[in-house]
Amino acid sequence: MSTSYQVADGVAVISLTNPPVNGLGLSTRAGIVDGVNQANADDSVKAIVIIGSGKVFCGGADIREFGTPAAFATPGLHLTIETIEKSSKPVIAAVHGVVMGGGLELALGCHYRVMTSGVQVALPEVNIGLIPGGGGTQRLPRVLPVELCLQMVTTGMSVPSDKLAKVPGQQLIAKMIDGDLLAGAKAFALEVADVRPMPLVRHLAVPAVADAELFNKARADMAKARRGLVSPQRCIDAVEIAAQTPDIDVGIQKELDIFKVIMVGPQAKAMQHAFFGERAASKIPDVPDNTPVRDVKNVAVIGAGTMGGGITMCFLNAGIPVTLLEMKQEAIDRGVGIIRKNYEAQVAKGKLAQEKYEQRMSLLKTSLSYDDIAQADMVIEAVFENMGVKSEVFAKLDAVMKQGAILASNTSTLDVDKIAEVTSRPGDVVGLHFFSPANVMRLLEVVRSKHTAKDVMATVMQVAKKIKKVAVVSGVCDGFIGNRMFEQYTRQAFFLVQEGATVQQVDKAAEAFGFAMGPFRVGDLAGNDIGYAIRQRRSIEKPDVVYSKVGDAVCELGRYGQKVGKGWYDYEAGKREPVPSAEVQAAIDQVRADQGITARAISDEEIVDRLVLSMVNEGALILEEGIANKASDIDMVYLTGYGFPLAWGGPMLYADLMGLSKVVEKMTHFAANPHDDQAFWTPAPLLVKLADAGKTFN
């Protein structure tokens, strides 16, 4: 049993002992039911306390049981809660640390709930494509205002117990406990032991809601905030059922009906894939969890530009001191000024306390001399993306940095093996590819060179967690995982326009699929000159790679994007939306004429297939080459760094859901297109192998 049972002073104490978060696995559920039944049969017991061992009360379902028979075995959560509700003696949930998901539903089934300060209270099921399935959407609106319940269930946000205790009319928390929780809970249990009738949440009514407008507004807000996701909308449906259904058993059954439908849907699969994929990304096959790590108590960042400033903020936010190095004082002043401006904007919006801002800035030092960073535990260069420049920086670092320091490059495409070989300590060198804006984007590509030591890998993965990044390991290749695949995506965008689609059509099709921005809007935002420079380099390094001429034609008109007011679109002052460009269309028409191409109608379905499956095929090659450890790592790169729609779980899972044999069939069809790169559409050997075997990437 993942519980323990003790009786003292007339109180039975059932302790949840299923680390790390006391998940409600089968053994835990059975232990609760047995404990309640045992206490009810013992005349010496006057009341029952359920408490969590360790640092939390209960974090919800035991994710280790997902997809196994144990998840649905008796007693289930509903029966466990029913046993508590039918207890002849009061059951008190003594809550500390965290009470989430099924843990909160369990507590809501108890007669009373007492909590310590700082408990994080949440129903986060929406974030794995589900709704609460243990009565949470029916009981929570009976103890908290409906508006607050809607916020909690549609976003999964956690609310501190201190805040909830002050909500007018709340009936969630019977008492806040100062000092020892168990002692306080037992004392409270004896106070209420003889109170009859015993209070139950199921006997409370949902406070009257003014009208349906509250739910309509919630639906509209979620349609914008969580575009394309089903689970937030179904959460709203379930809370509305609670407001409109006096009989809680009817409401609970309807909640369960919704839960069962979306549980087997593709979005739930995709979002759970993302949930588990994020945790799996930190596991490196040949770097055991017990690998010793190096101390990283202070960091140096070289380059105070956009990337360097953003990287600096990541560490300041985590309470890690940073020395920011530049070659000129004006560059330092400009970079620090932008950091201050970013923090001040957060303070103005109420997202950051003034004292927190001052505390973070106090951790920042600046310097114009490499000597001042010699004792840093880790240094990250964020200078111009040029091998010559970076090699010069790493030669200096090799000369000045203390032994054992980790030397990291923020390169997005360059060969980390070669960068490491500039130094006399290549084992200390690693790529840390942050994504812009670095203080916002969650993805961190950790580029492992053939030299990088295992303890360096273990250390940077640990540091990534401290600065709240999703770290995904990539081997060394041009563009690593993300940019290597994204190049195929943009290549296809160009081919599609060359063949007859419009710029706007391609962007709208991508956005309808779920991308936040289409490929041409992304190009204008990032700067079209970046891709132009890469294509110039590739024309020398890889002359066999075929590109459409439309990208170069647009760049040769000086249309580099938003920074110059014109790219694939025109950008007019005062207008939020970009404007289609006649000049761009004329350039595209000229390319078609030069290539002898007659424009044809292209469906949105073909646009999406070619954009996404081009990434899938490249992803299969990346897996085959060992650049990525597993398919879910590729999906995490795209979900956290490139805006791939969460509803599809990443490009590799999207292919799995489509069926790999169907993917091969579509690619074979695209390979017959005379105006595309026909060689590229030859399905990767791994893709063919898996399709033939009826298997999937994940």
XYZ file of C-alpha atoms in Angstrom:
698
model
C 0.000 0.000 0.000
C 1.168 3.546 -0.756
C -0.460 4.740 2.458
C 0.053 4.295 6.169
C -2.599 4.135 8.906
C -2.254 5.143 12.548
C -4.672 5.936 15.367
C -3.845 8.248 18.269
C -6.022 10.289 20.638
C -9.209 9.280 18.858
C -8.043 10.381 15.375
C -7.169 7.998 12.553
C -4.449 9.392 10.305
C -4.175 8.099 6.733
C -0.857 9.233 5.239
C -0.295 9.190 1.469
C 3.165 7.720 0.846
C 3.569 7.536 -2.919
C 6.550 9.755 -3.787
C 7.392 12.086 -5.364
C 3.956 13.766 -5.359
C 1.755 11.190 -3.602
C 0.010 10.420 -6.881
C -3.332 8.677 -6.696
C -2.187 5.339 -8.049
C -4.199 2.174 -7.488
C -2.304 1.282 -4.319
C -2.875 4.763 -2.881
C -6.588 4.755 -3.733
C -7.002 1.312 -2.192
C -5.141 2.422 0.924
C -7.459 5.423 1.390
C -10.579 3.261 1.003
C -9.248 0.617 3.413
C -8.195 3.273 5.915
C -11.581 5.002 5.923
C -13.400 1.665 6.304
C -11.061 0.590 9.112
C -11.572 3.880 10.965
C -15.346 3.629 10.662
C -15.236 0.126 12.165
C -13.133 1.273 15.160
C -15.194 2.657 18.035
C -12.158 4.463 19.451
C -11.882 6.644 16.323
C -13.859 9.882 16.352
C -12.511 11.502 13.165
C -10.194 10.809 10.228
C -7.356 12.933 8.842
C -5.879 12.368 5.364
C -2.428 13.936 4.977
C 0.418 13.715 2.483
C 3.918 12.618 3.422
C 6.926 14.611 2.272
C 6.535 18.058 0.766
C 3.075 17.786 -0.801
C -0.451 16.614 -0.085
C -1.223 15.142 -3.513
C -0.271 16.104 -7.051
C -3.140 14.192 -8.694
C -3.117 11.068 -10.824
C -0.023 8.872 -10.805
C 1.340 9.547 -14.289
C 3.314 6.299 -14.146
C -0.020 4.474 -14.483
C -1.156 6.360 -17.599
C -2.150 3.891 -20.277
C -1.993 0.881 -17.947
C -4.870 -1.217 -16.533
C -4.083 0.115 -13.024
C -5.331 3.571 -14.031
C -8.882 2.212 -14.383
C -8.803 -0.554 -11.757
C -11.117 -0.566 -8.738
C -11.222 1.441 -6.582
C -11.203 4.345 -8.984
C -11.124 7.965 -7.854
C -14.935 8.246 -7.932
C -15.361 5.244 -5.640
C -12.592 6.524 -3.349
C -14.364 9.882 -2.987
C -17.729 8.151 -2.530
C -16.240 6.103 0.333
C -15.097 9.318 2.036
C -18.429 11.052 1.517
C -20.320 8.089 3.022
C -18.041 7.907 6.052
C -19.967 7.964 9.339
C -17.113 9.953 10.860
C -15.797 13.293 9.565
C -12.855 13.140 7.178
C -10.481 16.113 7.171
C -7.994 16.741 4.350
C -4.826 18.225 5.862
C -3.209 19.958 2.920
C 0.306 21.343 2.460
C 2.616 22.048 -0.471
C 0.569 21.091 -3.504
C -2.997 19.916 -4.070
C -3.677 19.445 -7.767
C -5.942 17.537 -10.123
C -7.249 14.356 -8.552
C -5.648 15.454 -5.269
C -7.913 18.495 -5.160
C -10.890 16.374 -6.185
C -10.061 14.008 -3.316
C -9.893 16.934 -0.873
C -13.197 18.302 -2.191
C -14.774 14.951 -1.319
C -13.712 15.312 2.322
C -15.975 16.919 4.913
C -13.411 19.604 5.774
C -10.171 20.946 4.352
C -7.466 22.626 6.420
C -4.403 24.106 4.726
C -1.075 25.660 5.507
C 0.154 28.885 3.943
C 1.505 28.732 0.393
C -0.332 25.635 -0.831
C -0.611 25.602 -4.630
C -4.195 24.696 -5.534
C -4.983 23.709 -9.142
C -6.944 21.604 -11.603
C -4.331 21.363 -14.405
C -5.922 18.602 -16.535
C -6.619 21.065 -19.356
C -2.879 21.138 -20.062
C -2.856 17.456 -21.033
C -5.927 17.745 -23.248
C -8.457 16.636 -20.623
C -10.993 18.033 -18.191
C -11.065 17.098 -14.495
C -12.705 13.684 -14.367
C -13.236 13.150 -10.642
C -15.990 15.685 -10.070
C -13.689 18.704 -9.945
C -15.739 20.856 -12.318
C -18.886 20.080 -10.300
C -17.591 20.485 -6.747
C -15.189 23.433 -7.145
C -17.938 25.905 -8.257
C -19.820 24.989 -5.088
C -17.008 26.315 -2.869
C -15.467 29.117 -4.978
C -16.920 31.800 -7.280
C -17.760 30.487 -10.741
C -15.564 33.124 -12.446
C -12.519 31.951 -10.489
C -13.344 28.299 -11.200
C -13.495 29.034 -14.929
C -10.050 30.654 -14.779
C -8.594 27.708 -12.904
C -9.997 24.890 -15.026
C -9.425 26.530 -18.431
C -5.816 27.548 -17.787
C -4.686 25.018 -15.190
C -3.272 27.914 -13.153
C -2.424 27.318 -9.504
C -3.772 29.693 -6.839
C -2.111 30.037 -3.395
C -4.158 28.891 -0.407
C -3.588 32.261 1.298
C -5.381 33.993 -1.568
C -8.224 31.475 -1.679
C -8.806 31.759 2.061
C -9.594 35.451 1.578
C -12.099 34.971 -1.261
C -15.499 36.235 -0.033
C -17.913 33.383 0.598
C -15.365 30.630 -0.106
C -16.077 27.239 1.445
C -12.983 25.451 0.199
C -10.794 26.011 3.270
C -12.286 25.455 6.722
C -9.179 26.676 8.530
C -5.645 27.870 7.813
C -3.130 26.103 10.047
C -0.064 27.834 11.458
C 2.734 25.650 12.756
C 2.612 21.853 12.673
C -0.023 20.767 10.128
C -0.729 17.310 11.538
C -1.107 18.565 15.105
C -3.356 21.384 13.914
C -5.443 19.043 11.745
C -5.922 16.537 14.580
C -6.991 19.299 16.960
C -9.463 20.583 14.367
C -10.735 17.031 13.754
C -11.578 16.622 17.428
C -13.350 19.999 17.434
C -15.705 18.894 14.651
C -15.916 15.193 15.539
C -19.439 15.457 16.942
C -20.836 18.041 14.511
C -23.874 16.674 12.701
C -24.934 16.793 9.974
C -21.431 16.583 8.553
C -20.865 19.123 5.779
C -20.268 17.879 2.249
C -19.517 19.909 -0.871
C -22.141 17.901 -2.771
C -24.842 19.411 -0.545
C -23.894 22.988 -1.464
C -25.490 24.902 -4.322
C -23.550 26.657 -7.069
C -23.999 30.404 -6.453
C -26.391 31.974 -8.947
C -24.663 33.085 -12.143
C -26.100 36.264 -13.678
C -26.549 34.905 -17.211
C -24.995 32.836 -19.958
C -22.790 35.777 -20.968
C -20.148 34.732 -18.413
C -19.682 31.389 -20.182
C -19.895 32.892 -23.683
C -17.159 35.372 -22.790
C -15.009 32.575 -21.359
C -15.416 30.619 -24.609
C -14.431 33.629 -26.711
C -11.416 34.366 -24.489
C -10.198 30.771 -24.685
C -10.712 30.658 -28.460
C -8.135 33.455 -28.671
C -5.797 32.482 -25.842
C -5.720 28.727 -26.569
C -6.556 28.709 -30.235
C -7.605 25.373 -31.672
C -7.602 23.504 -28.346
C -10.658 21.476 -27.396
C -10.048 20.874 -23.680
C -10.474 24.506 -22.490
C -13.849 24.685 -24.261
C -14.994 21.393 -22.743
C -13.885 22.639 -19.309
C -16.211 25.608 -19.749
C -19.031 23.274 -20.788
C -18.532 21.230 -17.622
C -18.553 24.233 -15.268
C -21.683 25.527 -17.022
C -23.294 22.132 -16.390
C -22.521 22.564 -12.680
C -24.173 26.000 -12.686
C -27.270 24.713 -14.448
C -27.654 21.284 -12.811
C -28.802 21.221 -9.161
C -28.355 17.433 -8.965
C -24.600 16.998 -8.553
C -24.711 13.301 -9.502
C -26.167 14.225 -12.883
C -23.414 16.840 -13.279
C -20.682 14.390 -12.306
C -21.951 11.859 -14.857
C -22.001 14.523 -17.586
C -18.468 15.582 -16.624
C -17.368 11.960 -16.893
C -19.050 11.600 -20.286
C -17.100 14.610 -21.602
C -13.884 13.261 -20.057
C -14.281 9.872 -21.757
C -14.848 11.439 -25.188
C -11.859 13.787 -25.207
C -9.600 11.278 -23.430
C -9.452 9.151 -26.583
C -9.165 12.091 -29.000
C -6.012 13.088 -30.913
C -5.545 16.318 -28.952
C -5.344 14.532 -25.617
C -2.792 12.178 -27.128
C -0.827 15.127 -28.533
C -0.855 17.132 -25.312
C 0.080 14.143 -23.169
C 2.861 13.396 -25.644
C 4.119 16.946 -25.060
C 3.797 16.560 -21.282
C 5.838 13.361 -21.191
C 8.161 14.493 -23.991
C 9.230 17.539 -22.010
C 10.247 15.318 -19.101
C 11.911 12.736 -21.338
C 13.992 15.398 -23.122
C 16.211 15.796 -20.057
C 17.212 12.121 -20.213
C 20.418 11.447 -22.182
C 20.917 7.723 -22.908
C 24.615 7.532 -22.046
C 24.626 10.151 -19.256
C 23.232 8.495 -16.097
C 21.140 10.510 -13.627
C 23.875 10.108 -11.012
C 26.578 11.691 -13.201
C 28.485 14.252 -11.050
C 27.805 17.863 -11.998
C 29.975 20.956 -11.815
C 29.049 23.915 -9.632
C 27.612 26.832 -11.589
C 27.272 29.650 -9.090
C 28.115 32.509 -11.450
C 28.059 33.017 -15.198
C 29.671 35.278 -17.765
C 27.974 36.316 -21.021
C 29.971 37.710 -23.943
C 27.995 40.118 -26.104
C 25.397 42.608 -24.870
C 23.220 42.533 -27.980
C 19.691 41.150 -28.221
C 20.713 37.545 -27.555
C 23.332 38.332 -24.920
C 20.939 40.576 -23.026
C 18.161 37.993 -23.135
C 20.510 35.214 -21.973
C 21.705 37.441 -19.143
C 18.109 37.977 -18.004
C 17.524 34.206 -17.895
C 20.237 33.834 -15.263
C 19.369 36.989 -13.317
C 15.756 35.742 -13.124
C 17.058 32.526 -11.541
C 19.169 34.420 -8.985
C 22.494 33.552 -10.635
C 25.061 36.415 -10.816
C 26.175 37.424 -14.322
C 29.138 39.389 -15.646
C 28.300 40.853 -19.056
C 31.333 41.426 -21.267
C 31.573 43.728 -24.277
C 34.358 45.394 -26.226
C 33.003 48.963 -25.995
C 31.333 50.870 -23.167
C 28.555 52.157 -25.428
C 27.614 48.561 -26.264
C 27.463 47.751 -22.537
C 25.340 50.833 -21.841
C 22.954 50.002 -24.661
C 22.611 46.358 -23.594
C 22.082 47.113 -19.903
C 19.600 49.822 -20.883
C 17.512 47.272 -22.801
C 17.613 44.843 -19.849
C 16.402 47.632 -17.543
C 13.686 48.597 -19.992
C 12.439 44.997 -20.169
C 12.284 44.702 -16.387
C 10.665 48.113 -15.979
C 7.941 47.109 -18.430
C 7.230 44.053 -16.258
C 7.093 46.229 -13.139
C 4.709 48.665 -14.851
C 2.380 45.795 -15.779
C 2.421 44.437 -12.229
C 4.207 41.256 -13.315
C 7.362 41.970 -11.306
C 7.747 43.591 -7.888
C 10.052 46.625 -7.731
C 12.228 44.940 -5.098
C 12.585 41.842 -7.315
C 13.695 44.065 -10.184
C 16.299 45.755 -7.996
C 17.445 42.407 -6.626
C 17.978 41.028 -10.140
C 19.870 44.078 -11.345
C 22.128 43.879 -8.271
C 23.355 40.506 -9.577
C 24.605 42.069 -12.824
C 28.174 43.272 -13.351
C 29.697 44.551 -16.584
C 33.227 44.531 -17.943
C 35.371 45.378 -20.946
C 38.110 42.899 -19.980
C 38.286 39.127 -20.333
C 40.352 39.076 -17.121
C 37.217 39.995 -15.145
C 35.401 36.808 -16.173
C 38.284 34.398 -15.576
C 36.698 32.911 -12.440
C 33.210 32.368 -13.891
C 31.896 28.818 -13.614
C 30.327 29.030 -17.070
C 30.716 31.475 -19.928
C 28.301 31.813 -22.850
C 29.365 33.656 -25.972
C 26.632 35.441 -27.898
C 28.626 37.231 -30.581
C 28.147 37.518 -34.360
C 27.297 34.218 -36.100
C 30.617 33.815 -37.896
C 33.123 31.022 -37.401
C 36.109 33.363 -37.520
C 34.676 35.665 -34.851
C 33.641 32.808 -32.591
C 36.990 31.033 -32.981
C 38.769 34.194 -31.874
C 36.548 34.461 -28.800
C 37.101 30.826 -27.805
C 40.866 31.142 -28.176
C 40.737 34.037 -25.686
C 38.482 32.074 -23.334
C 40.851 29.115 -23.455
C 43.679 31.383 -22.403
C 41.905 33.149 -19.540
C 39.177 30.944 -18.032
C 39.839 28.866 -14.912
C 40.149 25.117 -15.267
C 36.786 23.359 -15.071
C 34.814 26.288 -16.431
C 32.198 25.376 -19.019
C 32.688 27.198 -22.331
C 29.393 27.512 -24.210
C 28.534 28.921 -27.621
C 25.130 30.327 -28.520
C 25.656 29.397 -32.165
C 22.515 28.568 -34.137
C 24.168 26.776 -37.079
C 27.967 26.556 -36.771
C 30.074 23.439 -36.183
C 30.550 23.082 -32.403
C 33.200 20.400 -32.985
C 35.376 22.972 -34.760
C 34.679 25.627 -32.126
C 35.774 23.161 -29.417
C 38.952 22.314 -31.316
C 40.082 25.941 -31.118
C 40.688 25.304 -27.407
C 43.034 23.031 -25.477
C 40.033 21.723 -23.484
C 37.416 20.625 -26.039
C 35.645 18.486 -23.428
C 34.538 21.674 -21.645
C 32.893 23.118 -24.774
C 29.176 22.808 -25.519
C 26.601 24.576 -27.672
C 23.749 26.350 -25.868
C 21.431 27.615 -28.588
C 18.959 30.018 -26.994
C 15.975 31.214 -28.993
C 15.047 34.863 -29.349
C 13.842 36.528 -27.217
C 15.968 34.384 -24.918
C 14.297 35.627 -21.735
C 10.891 34.496 -23.091
C 11.358 31.436 -25.316
C 11.376 28.120 -23.452
C 13.560 26.088 -25.814
C 17.281 25.579 -25.304
C 19.054 23.374 -27.860
C 22.018 21.786 -26.100
C 24.489 20.956 -28.852
C 26.761 18.098 -27.890
C 29.997 18.014 -29.804
C 31.976 14.801 -30.217
C 34.288 16.170 -27.507
C 31.810 17.367 -24.853
C 32.365 15.653 -21.490
C 29.461 13.793 -19.881
C 29.638 15.858 -16.699
C 29.364 19.009 -18.825
C 26.197 17.626 -20.399
C 24.753 16.695 -16.998
C 25.597 20.147 -15.673
C 24.061 22.173 -18.485
C 20.883 20.086 -18.391
C 20.608 20.868 -14.666
C 21.317 24.563 -15.275
C 18.620 24.598 -17.962
C 16.067 23.533 -15.350
C 17.213 26.284 -13.003
C 16.636 28.918 -15.679
C 13.309 27.286 -16.615
C 14.242 26.119 -20.088
C 13.211 22.970 -21.917
C 16.601 21.567 -22.862
C 16.780 19.268 -25.886
C 20.051 17.608 -26.878
C 21.201 17.829 -30.495
C 24.220 16.434 -32.223
C 26.381 18.576 -34.499
C 25.077 19.286 -37.994
C 24.271 22.395 -39.998
C 21.309 24.029 -38.262
C 21.089 21.359 -35.543
C 17.541 19.971 -35.089
C 15.363 23.062 -35.291
C 16.905 25.199 -38.023
C 17.837 22.206 -40.159
C 14.172 21.157 -40.329
C 12.870 24.712 -40.554
C 14.943 25.270 -43.694
C 12.896 22.581 -45.451
C 9.698 24.274 -44.271
C 10.749 27.619 -45.763
C 12.056 25.953 -48.947
C 8.608 24.487 -49.488
C 6.963 27.839 -48.813
C 9.058 29.332 -51.613
C 8.312 26.451 -54.008
C 4.576 26.754 -53.297
C 4.579 30.446 -54.179
C 6.679 29.792 -57.265
C 4.125 27.229 -58.447
C 1.017 29.369 -58.007
C 0.059 29.972 -54.365
C 0.100 33.520 -53.037
C 2.186 34.620 -50.075
C -0.989 35.365 -48.118
C -2.535 31.980 -48.953
C 0.491 30.058 -47.677
C 0.572 32.075 -44.454
C -3.163 31.725 -43.864
C -3.075 27.956 -44.476
C -0.218 27.565 -41.982
C -2.032 29.727 -39.444
C -5.303 27.810 -39.925
C -3.336 24.618 -39.205
C -2.315 26.181 -35.906
C 0.992 28.001 -36.374
C 0.993 31.422 -34.688
C 2.481 32.931 -37.862
C 2.915 31.670 -41.396
C 6.404 31.194 -42.911
C 6.506 34.517 -44.760
C 5.431 36.538 -41.740
C 8.097 34.707 -39.716
C 10.683 35.578 -42.364
C 9.753 39.244 -42.245
C 9.956 39.230 -38.451
C 13.335 37.451 -38.256
C 14.888 39.213 -41.245
C 14.905 37.751 -44.745
C 18.570 38.633 -45.172
C 19.489 35.865 -42.703
C 18.049 33.141 -44.939
C 19.506 34.884 -47.989
C 23.027 34.692 -46.480
C 22.537 31.004 -45.631
C 21.449 30.258 -49.206
C 24.540 32.029 -50.561
C 26.716 29.883 -48.286
C 24.850 26.702 -49.250
C 25.255 27.412 -52.962
C 28.989 26.890 -52.409
C 28.905 24.160 -49.756
C 25.959 22.156 -51.152
C 25.498 23.109 -54.817
C 23.194 20.111 -55.373
C 20.473 21.527 -53.071
C 17.720 23.123 -55.161
C 16.122 26.407 -54.064
C 13.304 28.394 -55.578
C 14.524 31.752 -56.863
C 11.665 33.724 -55.300
C 13.423 34.193 -51.923
C 16.519 35.669 -53.533
C 14.428 37.826 -55.879
C 12.639 39.448 -52.947
C 15.865 40.005 -50.982
C 17.571 41.538 -54.026
C 14.889 44.231 -53.923
C 16.149 45.145 -50.431
C 13.012 43.711 -48.856
C 14.582 42.309 -45.691
C 11.484 42.436 -43.527
C 9.919 44.494 -40.776
C 13.205 46.134 -39.805
C 13.257 47.998 -43.133
C 9.480 48.368 -43.445
C 9.145 45.948 -46.342
C 9.616 42.232 -46.893
C 7.165 39.696 -48.254
C 4.619 42.268 -47.105
C 4.563 46.050 -46.857
C 4.500 47.477 -43.335
C 2.706 50.774 -42.933
C 3.041 52.965 -39.854
C 0.009 52.749 -37.604
C -1.300 49.538 -39.168
C -1.077 46.310 -37.200
C -1.593 43.962 -40.121
C 0.933 43.718 -42.979
C -0.234 44.643 -46.467
C 0.234 42.397 -49.544
C 2.936 43.784 -51.822
C 2.460 44.349 -55.554
C 6.244 44.578 -55.917
C 6.703 41.126 -54.385
C 4.007 39.622 -56.598
C 5.676 41.123 -59.662
C 9.000 39.579 -58.618
C 7.310 36.193 -58.159
C 5.633 36.491 -61.569
C 9.022 37.229 -63.133
C 10.592 34.148 -61.522
C 7.734 32.020 -62.855
C 8.255 33.470 -66.344
C 12.007 32.878 -66.184
C 11.449 29.268 -65.074
C 8.715 28.616 -67.631
C 6.179 27.901 -64.901
C 2.452 28.405 -65.442
C 0.786 29.255 -62.145
C -1.673 26.619 -60.935
C -4.286 26.545 -58.185
C -2.898 24.942 -55.015
C -5.175 23.749 -52.227
C -4.662 24.631 -48.564
C -4.380 20.902 -47.864
C -1.418 20.595 -50.226
C 0.190 23.666 -48.659
C -0.018 22.218 -45.155
C 1.105 18.753 -46.281
C 4.169 20.076 -48.058
C 5.137 22.463 -45.263
C 4.771 19.937 -42.456
C 5.820 16.716 -44.177
C 9.003 18.370 -45.428
C 9.942 18.757 -41.755
C 8.890 15.186 -41.006
C 11.157 13.759 -43.707
C 14.111 15.832 -42.500
C 13.284 14.778 -38.939
C 13.460 11.128 -39.996
C 16.943 11.745 -41.421
C 17.960 13.505 -38.184
C 16.843 10.468 -36.178
C 18.601 8.094 -38.539
C 21.847 10.057 -38.213
C 21.603 10.125 -34.411
C 21.440 13.931 -34.298
C 18.336 13.618 -32.097
C 18.060 10.936 -29.419
C 14.352 10.287 -29.994
C 11.380 11.507 -31.999
C 9.779 13.219 -29.006
C 12.896 15.410 -28.674
C 12.261 16.728 -32.186
C 8.646 17.388 -31.265
C 9.724 19.294 -28.138
C 12.012 21.500 -30.232
C 9.095 22.441 -32.442
C 6.501 22.841 -29.689
C 8.687 25.041 -27.482
C 10.812 26.906 -30.014
C 8.965 27.178 -33.335
C 5.294 27.565 -32.477
C 4.193 24.193 -33.834
C 0.553 23.766 -32.750
C 0.264 21.919 -29.453
C -2.957 20.314 -30.693
C -0.846 18.168 -33.062
C 1.950 17.352 -30.599
C 4.869 18.195 -32.917
C 5.748 17.218 -36.506
C 6.778 13.639 -35.730
C 3.641 12.876 -33.726
C 1.580 14.550 -36.458
C 3.050 12.035 -38.899
C 2.303 9.198 -36.470
C -1.323 10.337 -36.183
C -1.609 10.601 -39.976
C -0.100 7.126 -40.370
C 3.412 6.704 -41.764
C 2.228 4.734 -44.769
C 0.024 7.700 -45.702
C 3.006 10.030 -45.215
C 5.108 7.914 -47.608
C 2.258 7.907 -50.136
C 1.991 11.706 -50.054
C 5.768 12.169 -50.347
C 5.910 9.847 -53.336
C 3.254 12.010 -54.989
C 5.222 15.216 -54.263
C 8.376 13.646 -55.719
C 6.698 13.700 -59.153
C 6.419 17.519 -59.071
C 8.825 18.881 -61.735
C 9.045 22.313 -60.038
C 10.040 21.044 -56.582
C 13.243 19.426 -55.301
C 12.274 15.941 -56.450
C 15.244 14.259 -54.787
C 14.253 15.690 -51.393
C 10.849 14.000 -51.476
C 12.400 10.542 -51.586
C 11.159 9.242 -48.208
C 13.924 8.809 -45.633
C 14.918 5.146 -45.188
C 13.813 5.164 -41.531
C 10.402 6.489 -42.546
C 9.959 3.735 -45.135
C 11.165 1.069 -42.697
C 8.703 2.145 -39.986
C 5.842 2.512 -42.459
C 6.433 -0.970 -43.884
C 6.438 -2.422 -40.362
C 3.269 -0.563 -39.362
C 5.197 1.297 -36.657
C 5.478 4.939 -35.587
C 8.266 7.404 -34.770
C 7.138 7.753 -31.146
